[in-house]
mmCIF file of C-alpha atoms in Angstrom:
data_model
loop_
_atom_site.group_PDB
_atom_site.id
_atom_site.type_symbol
_atom_site.label_atom_id
_atom_site.label_comp_id
_atom_site.label_asym_id
_atom_site.label_seq_id
_atom_site.Cartn_x
_atom_site.Cartn_y
_atom_site.Cartn_z
ATOM 1 C CA MET A 1 -63.671 185.324 -81.565
ATOM 2 C CA HIS A 2 -64.010 183.284 -84.612
ATOM 3 C CA HIS A 3 -63.085 179.693 -85.180
ATOM 4 C CA ASP A 4 -62.636 177.261 -88.106
ATOM 5 C CA ARG A 5 -65.932 175.260 -87.812
ATOM 6 C CA ARG A 6 -68.972 176.548 -89.520
ATOM 7 C CA MET A 7 -71.887 176.543 -87.083
ATOM 8 C CA PRO A 8 -75.663 176.660 -87.666
ATOM 9 C CA ARG A 9 -77.600 179.912 -87.908
ATOM 10 C CA ASN A 10 -78.591 180.133 -84.263
ATOM 11 C CA ALA A 11 -75.223 178.679 -82.944
ATOM 12 C CA GLU A 12 -73.470 179.992 -79.921
ATOM 13 C CA HIS A 13 -70.891 181.917 -81.862
ATOM 14 C CA SER A 14 -70.073 183.155 -85.412
ATOM 15 C CA ASP A 15 -69.060 180.679 -88.122
ATOM 16 C CA SER A 16 -65.219 181.149 -88.382
ATOM 17 C CA ARG A 17 -62.358 183.507 -87.719
ATOM 18 C CA SER A 18 -60.470 183.946 -91.019
ATOM 19 C CA ARG A 19 -57.190 182.036 -91.468
ATOM 20 C CA ILE A 20 -55.658 185.370 -92.008
ATOM 21 C CA ARG A 21 -55.741 185.997 -88.242
ATOM 22 C CA HIS A 22 -54.060 182.649 -87.679
ATOM 23 C CA ARG A 23 -51.264 183.610 -90.002
ATOM 24 C CA ARG A 24 -50.902 187.239 -88.760
ATOM 25 C CA TYR A 25 -52.237 187.262 -85.316
ATOM 26 C CA GLY A 26 -50.751 183.898 -84.285
ATOM 27 C CA ARG A 27 -47.250 185.029 -85.065
ATOM 28 C CA GLN A 28 -47.402 188.139 -82.986
ATOM 29 C CA VAL A 29 -49.700 187.156 -80.005
ATOM 30 C CA ARG A 30 -46.635 186.732 -77.791
ATOM 31 C CA ARG A 31 -45.494 190.264 -78.578
ATOM 32 C CA ARG A 32 -48.922 191.889 -78.212
ATOM 33 C CA ARG A 33 -48.618 192.561 -74.479
ATOM 34 C CA ALA A 34 -45.227 194.282 -74.998
ATOM 35 C CA ALA A 35 -46.492 196.330 -77.965
ATOM 36 C CA MET A 36 -49.427 197.538 -76.098
ATOM 37 C CA ARG A 37 -47.288 198.628 -73.118
ATOM 38 C CA LYS A 38 -44.949 200.422 -75.489
ATOM 39 C CA ILE A 39 -47.620 202.394 -77.179
ATOM 40 C CA TYR A 40 -50.262 202.906 -74.685
ATOM 41 C CA GLY A 41 -48.568 202.277 -71.328
ATOM 42 C CA ILE A 42 -47.274 204.909 -68.859
ATOM 43 C CA ALA A 43 -44.784 204.222 -66.069
ATOM 44 C CA VAL A 44 -46.279 205.168 -62.840
ATOM 45 C CA GLY A 45 -45.799 203.970 -59.267
ATOM 46 C CA LEU A 46 -48.172 201.545 -57.478
ATOM 47 C CA THR A 47 -49.618 204.361 -55.494
ATOM 48 C CA VAL A 48 -50.828 206.080 -58.678
ATOM 49 C CA LEU A 49 -52.091 202.857 -60.084
ATOM 50 C CA ALA A 50 -54.219 202.205 -57.079
ATOM 51 C CA LEU A 51 -55.590 205.723 -57.214
ATOM 52 C CA ALA A 52 -56.381 205.295 -60.987
ATOM 53 C CA ALA A 53 -58.333 201.998 -60.286
ATOM 54 C CA VAL A 54 -60.297 203.601 -57.544
ATOM 55 C CA THR A 55 -61.021 207.174 -58.784
ATOM 56 C CA GLY A 56 -61.130 206.704 -62.570
ATOM 57 C CA VAL A 57 -57.948 208.647 -63.525
ATOM 58 C CA LEU A 58 -58.052 206.627 -66.785
ATOM 59 C CA TYR A 59 -60.318 209.210 -68.312
ATOM 60 C CA ALA A 60 -57.143 210.953 -69.393
ATOM 61 C CA GLY A 61 -57.303 208.573 -72.410
ATOM 62 C CA VAL A 62 -53.889 206.819 -71.773
ATOM 63 C CA PRO A 63 -54.074 203.726 -69.595
ATOM 64 C CA PRO A 64 -51.503 202.582 -67.192
ATOM 65 C CA ALA A 65 -49.225 199.701 -67.902
ATOM 66 C CA ASN A 66 -50.488 197.602 -65.004
ATOM 67 C CA HIS A 67 -53.516 197.423 -63.047
ATOM 68 C CA ILE A 68 -53.586 196.581 -59.377
ATOM 69 C CA ALA A 69 -55.708 193.600 -58.399
ATOM 70 C CA LEU A 70 -59.003 194.524 -56.681
ATOM 71 C CA SER A 71 -62.014 192.396 -55.882
ATOM 72 C CA SER A 72 -65.429 193.497 -57.067
ATOM 73 C CA SER A 73 -66.240 194.606 -53.517
ATOM 74 C CA ASP A 74 -63.441 197.175 -53.692
ATOM 75 C CA CYS A 75 -64.704 198.814 -56.817
ATOM 76 C CA PRO A 76 -66.239 202.256 -56.461
ATOM 77 C CA SER A 77 -69.729 202.826 -57.718
ATOM 78 C CA THR A 78 -69.883 204.832 -60.973
ATOM 79 C CA SER A 79 -71.056 207.824 -59.017
ATOM 80 C CA ALA A 80 -67.611 207.929 -57.329
ATOM 81 C CA VAL A 81 -65.712 207.929 -60.623
ATOM 82 C CA ALA A 82 -64.219 210.956 -61.970
ATOM 83 C CA THR A 83 -66.446 212.757 -64.568
ATOM 84 C CA PRO A 84 -65.584 211.571 -68.119
ATOM 85 C CA THR A 85 -64.745 213.844 -70.953
ATOM 86 C CA PRO A 86 -67.640 216.064 -72.162
ATOM 87 C CA THR A 87 -68.122 214.410 -75.545
ATOM 88 C CA VAL A 88 -68.776 211.096 -73.777
ATOM 89 C CA ALA A 89 -70.422 212.057 -70.526
ATOM 90 C CA SER A 90 -73.910 212.355 -71.814
ATOM 91 C CA SER A 91 -73.913 208.832 -73.182
ATOM 92 C CA MET A 92 -72.499 207.055 -70.202
ATOM 93 C CA SER A 93 -74.438 204.491 -68.287
ATOM 94 C CA ALA A 94 -74.983 204.847 -64.688
ATOM 95 C CA ASP A 95 -74.259 201.121 -64.112
ATOM 96 C CA ILE A 96 -72.201 198.434 -65.909
ATOM 97 C CA LEU A 97 -74.031 195.569 -67.349
ATOM 98 C CA LEU A 98 -72.214 192.333 -67.052
ATOM 99 C CA GLY A 99 -73.171 188.919 -68.459
ATOM 100 C CA VAL A 100 -72.084 186.106 -70.851
ATOM 101 C CA ASN A 101 -72.989 184.739 -74.240
ATOM 102 C CA ALA A 102 -76.237 182.726 -74.458
ATOM 103 C CA THR A 103 -77.984 182.393 -77.841
ATOM 104 C CA SER A 104 -80.405 179.586 -77.314
ATOM 105 C CA PRO A 105 -82.792 179.023 -74.476
ATOM 106 C CA SER A 106 -80.944 175.854 -73.420
ATOM 107 C CA GLN A 107 -77.748 177.937 -73.161
ATOM 108 C CA LEU A 108 -79.609 180.509 -71.212
ATOM 109 C CA SER A 109 -80.764 177.912 -68.648
ATOM 110 C CA THR A 110 -77.288 176.636 -68.192
ATOM 111 C CA ARG A 111 -75.779 180.061 -67.736
ATOM 112 C CA THR A 112 -78.572 181.090 -65.255
ATOM 113 C CA ALA A 113 -77.868 178.038 -63.133
ATOM 114 C CA GLN A 114 -74.201 179.023 -63.040
ATOM 115 C CA PHE A 115 -74.374 182.779 -62.710
ATOM 116 C CA GLY A 116 -77.859 183.705 -61.738
ATOM 117 C CA HIS A 117 -79.929 186.323 -63.532
ATOM 118 C CA MET A 118 -77.760 188.260 -65.982
ATOM 119 C CA PRO A 119 -78.258 191.954 -66.667
ATOM 120 C CA VAL A 120 -77.116 191.505 -70.297
ATOM 121 C CA LEU A 121 -76.758 188.652 -72.717
ATOM 122 C CA ARG A 122 -74.417 188.359 -75.830
ATOM 123 C CA VAL A 123 -76.358 186.742 -78.663
ATOM 124 C CA TYR A 124 -74.795 185.691 -81.974
ATOM 125 C CA TYR A 125 -76.612 185.083 -85.291
ATOM 126 C CA THR A 126 -74.737 183.727 -88.223
ATOM 127 C CA GLY A 127 -77.522 185.058 -90.539
ATOM 128 C CA MET A 128 -80.419 187.559 -90.102
ATOM 129 C CA PRO A 129 -81.564 188.173 -86.546
ATOM 130 C CA ASP A 130 -84.644 186.318 -85.340
ATOM 131 C CA PRO A 131 -87.460 188.441 -84.109
ATOM 132 C CA ASP A 132 -88.526 185.738 -81.793
ATOM 133 C CA LEU A 133 -85.483 186.901 -79.729
ATOM 134 C CA TRP A 134 -87.926 189.330 -78.004
ATOM 135 C CA THR A 135 -90.638 186.808 -77.098
ATOM 136 C CA THR A 136 -89.602 183.095 -77.009
ATOM 137 C CA GLY A 137 -85.957 183.791 -77.359
ATOM 138 C CA VAL A 138 -83.313 184.570 -74.739
ATOM 139 C CA GLN A 139 -84.010 188.235 -74.359
ATOM 140 C CA GLY A 140 -87.676 187.551 -73.966
ATOM 141 C CA LEU A 141 -86.994 184.794 -71.378
ATOM 142 C CA ASN A 142 -84.375 186.844 -69.506
ATOM 143 C CA HIS A 143 -85.885 190.333 -69.565
ATOM 144 C CA SER A 144 -82.502 191.936 -69.983
ATOM 145 C CA ALA A 145 -80.301 194.101 -72.174
ATOM 146 C CA VAL A 146 -78.712 192.243 -75.075
ATOM 147 C CA VAL A 147 -75.628 192.629 -77.325
ATOM 148 C CA VAL A 148 -76.819 190.936 -80.507
ATOM 149 C CA SER A 149 -74.927 190.491 -83.784
ATOM 150 C CA PHE A 150 -76.065 189.266 -87.138
ATOM 151 C CA ARG A 151 -74.774 188.886 -90.742
ATOM 152 C CA SER A 152 -75.991 189.307 -94.357
ATOM 153 C CA PRO A 153 -73.637 190.203 -97.248
ATOM 154 C CA PRO A 154 -73.530 193.983 -97.723
ATOM 155 C CA SER A 155 -74.759 193.561 -101.420
ATOM 156 C CA THR A 156 -77.819 191.726 -100.046
ATOM 157 C CA VAL A 157 -78.543 194.496 -97.504
ATOM 158 C CA LEU A 158 -78.032 197.245 -100.012
ATOM 159 C CA SER A 159 -80.338 195.568 -102.514
ATOM 160 C CA GLY A 160 -83.175 195.961 -100.008
ATOM 161 C CA ALA A 161 -83.782 192.184 -99.843
ATOM 162 C CA ASP A 162 -83.445 192.151 -96.103
ATOM 163 C CA ASP A 163 -85.419 195.210 -95.469
ATOM 164 C CA ALA A 164 -88.638 193.435 -94.399
ATOM 165 C CA ALA A 165 -86.928 191.143 -91.943
ATOM 166 C CA LEU A 166 -84.753 193.954 -90.361
ATOM 167 C CA ALA A 167 -87.847 196.047 -90.027
ATOM 168 C CA LYS A 168 -89.850 193.328 -88.299
ATOM 169 C CA PHE A 169 -86.778 192.724 -85.923
ATOM 170 C CA PHE A 170 -86.353 196.332 -84.952
ATOM 171 C CA ASP A 171 -90.171 197.196 -84.887
ATOM 172 C CA SER A 172 -90.793 194.325 -82.549
ATOM 173 C CA ALA A 173 -87.931 195.126 -80.213
ATOM 174 C CA PRO A 174 -88.999 195.955 -76.566
ATOM 175 C CA THR A 175 -88.279 199.097 -74.618
ATOM 176 C CA GLY A 176 -86.807 199.354 -71.179
ATOM 177 C CA TYR A 177 -83.545 197.631 -71.773
ATOM 178 C CA PRO A 178 -80.629 198.660 -73.943
ATOM 179 C CA ILE A 179 -80.339 196.746 -77.214
ATOM 180 C CA TYR A 180 -76.898 196.929 -78.606
ATOM 181 C CA TYR A 181 -77.348 195.617 -82.164
ATOM 182 C CA SER A 182 -74.170 194.882 -84.404
ATOM 183 C CA TYR A 183 -73.794 194.182 -87.910
ATOM 184 C CA TYR A 184 -70.942 191.783 -88.805
ATOM 185 C CA HIS A 185 -68.975 191.862 -85.472
ATOM 186 C CA GLU A 186 -65.247 191.652 -86.204
ATOM 187 C CA PRO A 187 -65.618 192.582 -89.938
ATOM 188 C CA GLU A 188 -61.749 193.295 -90.337
ATOM 189 C CA LEU A 189 -60.666 189.959 -91.501
ATOM 190 C CA LEU A 190 -63.552 189.451 -93.867
ATOM 191 C CA VAL A 191 -62.472 192.724 -95.578
ATOM 192 C CA GLN A 192 -58.884 191.510 -95.655
ATOM 193 C CA ALA A 193 -59.997 188.203 -97.129
ATOM 194 C CA GLY A 194 -61.857 190.139 -99.865
ATOM 195 C CA THR A 195 -65.421 188.898 -98.815
ATOM 196 C CA PHE A 196 -66.551 192.554 -99.110
ATOM 197 C CA THR A 197 -65.042 196.030 -98.997
ATOM 198 C CA VAL A 198 -64.945 198.555 -96.234
ATOM 199 C CA ALA A 199 -66.933 200.929 -98.368
ATOM 200 C CA GLN A 200 -69.586 198.243 -98.867
ATOM 201 C CA TYR A 201 -69.729 197.322 -95.133
ATOM 202 C CA LYS A 202 -70.122 201.071 -94.096
ATOM 203 C CA ALA A 203 -72.783 201.708 -96.574
ATOM 204 C CA ALA A 204 -74.717 198.508 -95.463
ATOM 205 C CA TRP A 205 -74.370 199.609 -91.848
ATOM 206 C CA ALA A 206 -75.971 203.032 -92.742
ATOM 207 C CA HIS A 207 -78.769 201.264 -94.473
ATOM 208 C CA ILE A 208 -79.366 198.995 -91.415
ATOM 209 C CA ALA A 209 -79.318 201.922 -88.985
ATOM 210 C CA ALA A 210 -81.910 203.923 -91.001
ATOM 211 C CA ILE A 211 -84.319 200.997 -90.667
ATOM 212 C CA ALA A 212 -83.608 200.808 -86.927
ATOM 213 C CA ALA A 213 -84.158 204.461 -86.619
ATOM 214 C CA ALA A 214 -87.571 204.148 -88.392
ATOM 215 C CA ALA A 215 -88.647 202.033 -85.362
ATOM 216 C CA HIS A 216 -88.477 205.177 -83.061
ATOM 217 C CA ASN A 217 -87.151 203.040 -80.259
ATOM 218 C CA PRO A 218 -84.529 204.996 -78.284
ATOM 219 C CA TYR A 219 -83.197 201.685 -76.662
ATOM 220 C CA LEU A 220 -81.904 200.483 -79.967
ATOM 221 C CA LYS A 221 -78.126 201.235 -80.010
ATOM 222 C CA SER A 222 -76.121 200.700 -83.132
ATOM 223 C CA THR A 223 -72.923 199.180 -81.940
ATOM 224 C CA LEU A 224 -69.770 198.564 -84.009
ATOM 225 C CA ILE A 225 -67.900 195.533 -82.561
ATOM 226 C CA LEU A 226 -64.035 195.393 -83.576
ATOM 227 C CA MET A 227 -61.060 193.464 -82.294
ATOM 228 C CA THR A 228 -58.554 195.305 -79.909
ATOM 229 C CA TRP A 229 -55.917 193.611 -82.124
ATOM 230 C CA ASP A 230 -56.611 196.518 -84.592
ATOM 231 C CA LEU A 231 -55.171 198.894 -82.029
ATOM 232 C CA ASN A 232 -51.648 197.176 -82.286
ATOM 233 C CA PRO A 233 -49.674 198.869 -84.972
ATOM 234 C CA ALA A 234 -48.488 195.465 -86.074
ATOM 235 C CA SER A 235 -52.005 194.592 -87.236
ATOM 236 C CA GLY A 236 -51.886 196.944 -90.086
ATOM 237 C CA ILE A 237 -55.510 197.832 -89.624
ATOM 238 C CA SER A 238 -56.931 201.314 -89.126
ATOM 239 C CA TRP A 239 -60.023 200.778 -87.000
ATOM 240 C CA LYS A 240 -61.443 204.100 -87.931
ATOM 241 C CA ASP A 241 -61.813 202.979 -91.508
ATOM 242 C CA TYR A 242 -64.687 200.933 -90.227
ATOM 243 C CA LEU A 243 -66.511 203.596 -88.685
ATOM 244 C CA PRO A 244 -69.252 204.972 -90.923
ATOM 245 C CA ALA A 245 -69.709 208.801 -91.223
ATOM 246 C CA GLY A 246 -72.713 210.636 -90.056
ATOM 247 C CA ASN A 247 -73.258 209.362 -86.550
ATOM 248 C CA VAL A 248 -74.433 206.072 -87.846
ATOM 249 C CA ILE A 249 -72.701 204.293 -84.976
ATOM 250 C CA SER A 250 -73.689 205.118 -81.306
ATOM 251 C CA VAL A 251 -71.625 202.772 -79.345
ATOM 252 C CA LEU A 252 -68.214 201.021 -79.819
ATOM 253 C CA GLY A 253 -67.865 197.377 -78.787
ATOM 254 C CA TRP A 254 -64.504 195.571 -78.478
ATOM 255 C CA ASP A 255 -63.431 191.956 -78.459
ATOM 256 C CA ALA A 256 -60.313 191.784 -76.170
ATOM 257 C CA TYR A 257 -58.269 188.926 -75.016
ATOM 258 C CA PRO A 258 -55.068 188.854 -72.696
ATOM 259 C CA ALA A 259 -51.819 187.405 -73.933
ATOM 260 C CA GLY A 260 -51.856 183.730 -74.985
ATOM 261 C CA THR A 261 -55.614 183.188 -74.633
ATOM 262 C CA VAL A 262 -56.891 183.091 -78.221
ATOM 263 C CA HIS A 263 -54.573 180.284 -79.358
ATOM 264 C CA ASP A 264 -54.098 178.618 -75.901
ATOM 265 C CA SER A 265 -50.420 179.629 -76.015
ATOM 266 C CA ASP A 266 -49.277 180.122 -72.380
ATOM 267 C CA PRO A 267 -52.249 182.236 -71.518
ATOM 268 C CA GLN A 268 -51.489 184.951 -68.886
ATOM 269 C CA PRO A 269 -53.885 186.772 -66.436
ATOM 270 C CA THR A 270 -52.938 190.047 -68.047
ATOM 271 C CA ALA A 271 -54.058 193.075 -66.138
ATOM 272 C CA PRO A 272 -57.230 194.519 -67.801
ATOM 273 C CA ALA A 273 -55.533 197.915 -68.493
ATOM 274 C CA ASP A 274 -52.937 196.171 -70.594
ATOM 275 C CA PHE A 275 -55.343 194.508 -73.029
ATOM 276 C CA MET A 276 -58.435 196.719 -72.617
ATOM 277 C CA GLY A 277 -56.941 200.159 -72.094
ATOM 278 C CA ALA A 278 -56.195 200.845 -75.620
ATOM 279 C CA ALA A 279 -59.747 200.258 -76.731
ATOM 280 C CA GLU A 280 -60.924 202.505 -73.924
ATOM 281 C CA ALA A 281 -58.589 205.351 -75.054
ATOM 282 C CA ALA A 282 -59.684 204.908 -78.699
ATOM 283 C CA SER A 283 -63.250 205.079 -77.863
ATOM 284 C CA ARG A 284 -62.707 208.284 -75.803
ATOM 285 C CA GLN A 285 -60.746 209.732 -78.698
ATOM 286 C CA ALA A 286 -63.660 208.906 -81.011
ATOM 287 C CA GLY A 287 -66.146 210.575 -78.528
ATOM 288 C CA LEU A 288 -68.178 207.439 -78.299
ATOM 289 C CA PRO A 289 -69.349 205.389 -75.312
ATOM 290 C CA PHE A 290 -67.972 201.844 -75.206
ATOM 291 C CA GLY A 291 -68.328 198.376 -73.986
ATOM 292 C CA PHE A 292 -66.608 194.934 -74.238
ATOM 293 C CA ALA A 293 -68.447 192.258 -76.124
ATOM 294 C CA GLU A 294 -65.947 189.443 -75.570
ATOM 295 C CA PHE A 295 -63.192 188.771 -73.190
ATOM 296 C CA ALA A 296 -61.852 185.505 -71.433
ATOM 297 C CA LEU A 297 -58.853 183.980 -69.817
ATOM 298 C CA GLY A 298 -57.523 180.651 -71.051
ATOM 299 C CA THR A 299 -56.269 179.369 -67.779
ATOM 300 C CA GLN A 300 -57.800 178.623 -64.362
ATOM 301 C CA THR A 301 -54.656 179.932 -62.688
ATOM 302 C CA ASP A 302 -55.669 183.132 -60.907
ATOM 303 C CA ARG A 303 -58.727 183.472 -62.945
ATOM 304 C CA PRO A 304 -61.182 184.088 -60.206
ATOM 305 C CA GLN A 305 -59.225 187.131 -59.012
ATOM 306 C CA TRP A 306 -58.704 188.262 -62.650
ATOM 307 C CA LEU A 307 -62.487 188.085 -63.309
ATOM 308 C CA ALA A 308 -63.066 190.394 -60.266
ATOM 309 C CA GLU A 309 -60.270 192.743 -61.456
ATOM 310 C CA VAL A 310 -61.836 192.966 -64.972
ATOM 311 C CA ALA A 311 -65.059 193.776 -63.557
ATOM 312 C CA CYS A 312 -63.577 196.452 -61.355
ATOM 313 C CA TYR A 313 -61.784 197.992 -64.361
ATOM 314 C CA LEU A 314 -64.894 198.110 -66.431
ATOM 315 C CA ARG A 315 -66.900 199.802 -63.715
ATOM 316 C CA SER A 316 -64.220 202.304 -62.956
ATOM 317 C CA THR A 317 -63.866 203.299 -66.603
ATOM 318 C CA GLY A 318 -67.583 203.738 -67.196
ATOM 319 C CA ALA A 319 -67.840 200.942 -69.767
ATOM 320 C CA LEU A 320 -71.588 200.200 -70.731
ATOM 321 C CA PHE A 321 -71.284 196.492 -70.762
ATOM 322 C CA GLY A 322 -68.980 193.554 -70.409
ATOM 323 C CA THR A 323 -69.877 190.112 -71.750
ATOM 324 C CA LEU A 324 -67.628 187.207 -70.902
ATOM 325 C CA PHE A 325 -67.020 184.687 -73.783
ATOM 326 C CA ASP A 326 -67.737 181.282 -72.159
ATOM 327 C CA SER A 327 -67.976 178.476 -74.795
ATOM 328 C CA ALA A 328 -67.516 174.751 -74.677
ATOM 329 C CA GLY A 329 -66.013 175.091 -78.218
ATOM 330 C CA PHE A 330 -63.036 176.748 -76.536
ATOM 331 C CA PRO A 331 -62.521 174.589 -73.500
ATOM 332 C CA TRP A 332 -59.339 176.280 -72.306
ATOM 333 C CA MET A 333 -61.523 179.430 -71.978
ATOM 334 C CA GLU A 334 -64.642 177.822 -70.556
ATOM 335 C CA LEU A 335 -65.460 178.459 -66.972
ATOM 336 C CA THR A 336 -65.776 174.853 -65.565
ATOM 337 C CA ASP A 337 -64.031 175.340 -62.242
ATOM 338 C CA SER A 338 -66.114 176.448 -59.383
ATOM 339 C CA PRO A 339 -63.949 179.270 -58.064
ATOM 340 C CA SER A 340 -64.293 181.033 -61.572
ATOM 341 C CA ILE A 341 -68.040 180.388 -61.814
ATOM 342 C CA GLN A 342 -68.539 181.833 -58.339
ATOM 343 C CA ALA A 343 -66.378 184.809 -58.944
ATOM 344 C CA TRP A 344 -68.265 185.828 -62.118
ATOM 345 C CA ARG A 345 -71.640 185.043 -60.407
ATOM 346 C CA ALA A 346 -70.601 187.522 -57.664
ATOM 347 C CA VAL A 347 -69.623 190.279 -59.882
ATOM 348 C CA ILE A 348 -72.771 189.766 -62.009
ATOM 349 C CA GLY A 349 -74.861 189.910 -58.967
ATOM 350 C CA ASP A 350 -73.064 193.017 -57.656
ATOM 351 C CA ALA A 351 -73.510 194.835 -60.981
ATOM 352 C CA GLY A 352 -77.201 193.790 -61.150
ATOM 353 C CA SER A 353 -77.952 195.059 -57.693
#
């Protein structure tokens, strides 16, 4: 999720979502749910839907059109989920990691008071990553997995100017927790705006991944984070164009929002299969494990149950992680009501245990 205000380097979120999204995405956000159902939905009865939610029938790669509401206590453990496709099975995590975004220690303190200890944090850098993340930063303080994104122009990366900073960041990274690192999350609109080309982006990704590989830390996971909007034919975007060749990327991350939430336009508690299912199917088709780096609901109406349903869906599909976007900069999405806070705290605690 981008927005129009430029924020400091260690801000809670990235600097801006391009105005192109407001022109293209804004006109079609009301049609998004219908388009996703038309392309990726299947008409099944409620009995089959319940079975899919509980047993993981979604591994067929085509999600159902609706998802039956379940509380986190109703979700099966991943051991009870049907075996995923062979190309993905070896990379699947045994447990879902659930958390929220927290880039500064003060944000981490607030989030911990609300949700308890979080198994994973979503961290944003608008420039190069800070190696202090592992010591005095939020990961060092929380002792958890992290989904961390950073930025530097591809031309700068390819010139070698960032090599020392990147090497320090990766060489000092801890072991014991998955570290899902991402270069320019949501790069699509920057490419459309002419900031850089797809070819430059992929070349820079390969350069960065090579530096990470030299650290010989198996917990470092190169993670390409894209928008699920790409999967709507109306977007005009081919998401695979952003996937570097040669197994540079080891995990796919997706930013997914239900109908109306992004622009606070009559947000609806859309069933997770409706707005996440296409990303799951695309990930399986690509043979890559996946997680969701952003999601939120822009209304308090039915949100506690919706949060439990999303957590259940993520667990039943074998997603690696799910990090809720919870920011004061987007007050309609922020969890300020006690029922929603308690609901997300409950599912985080359930996943952590």
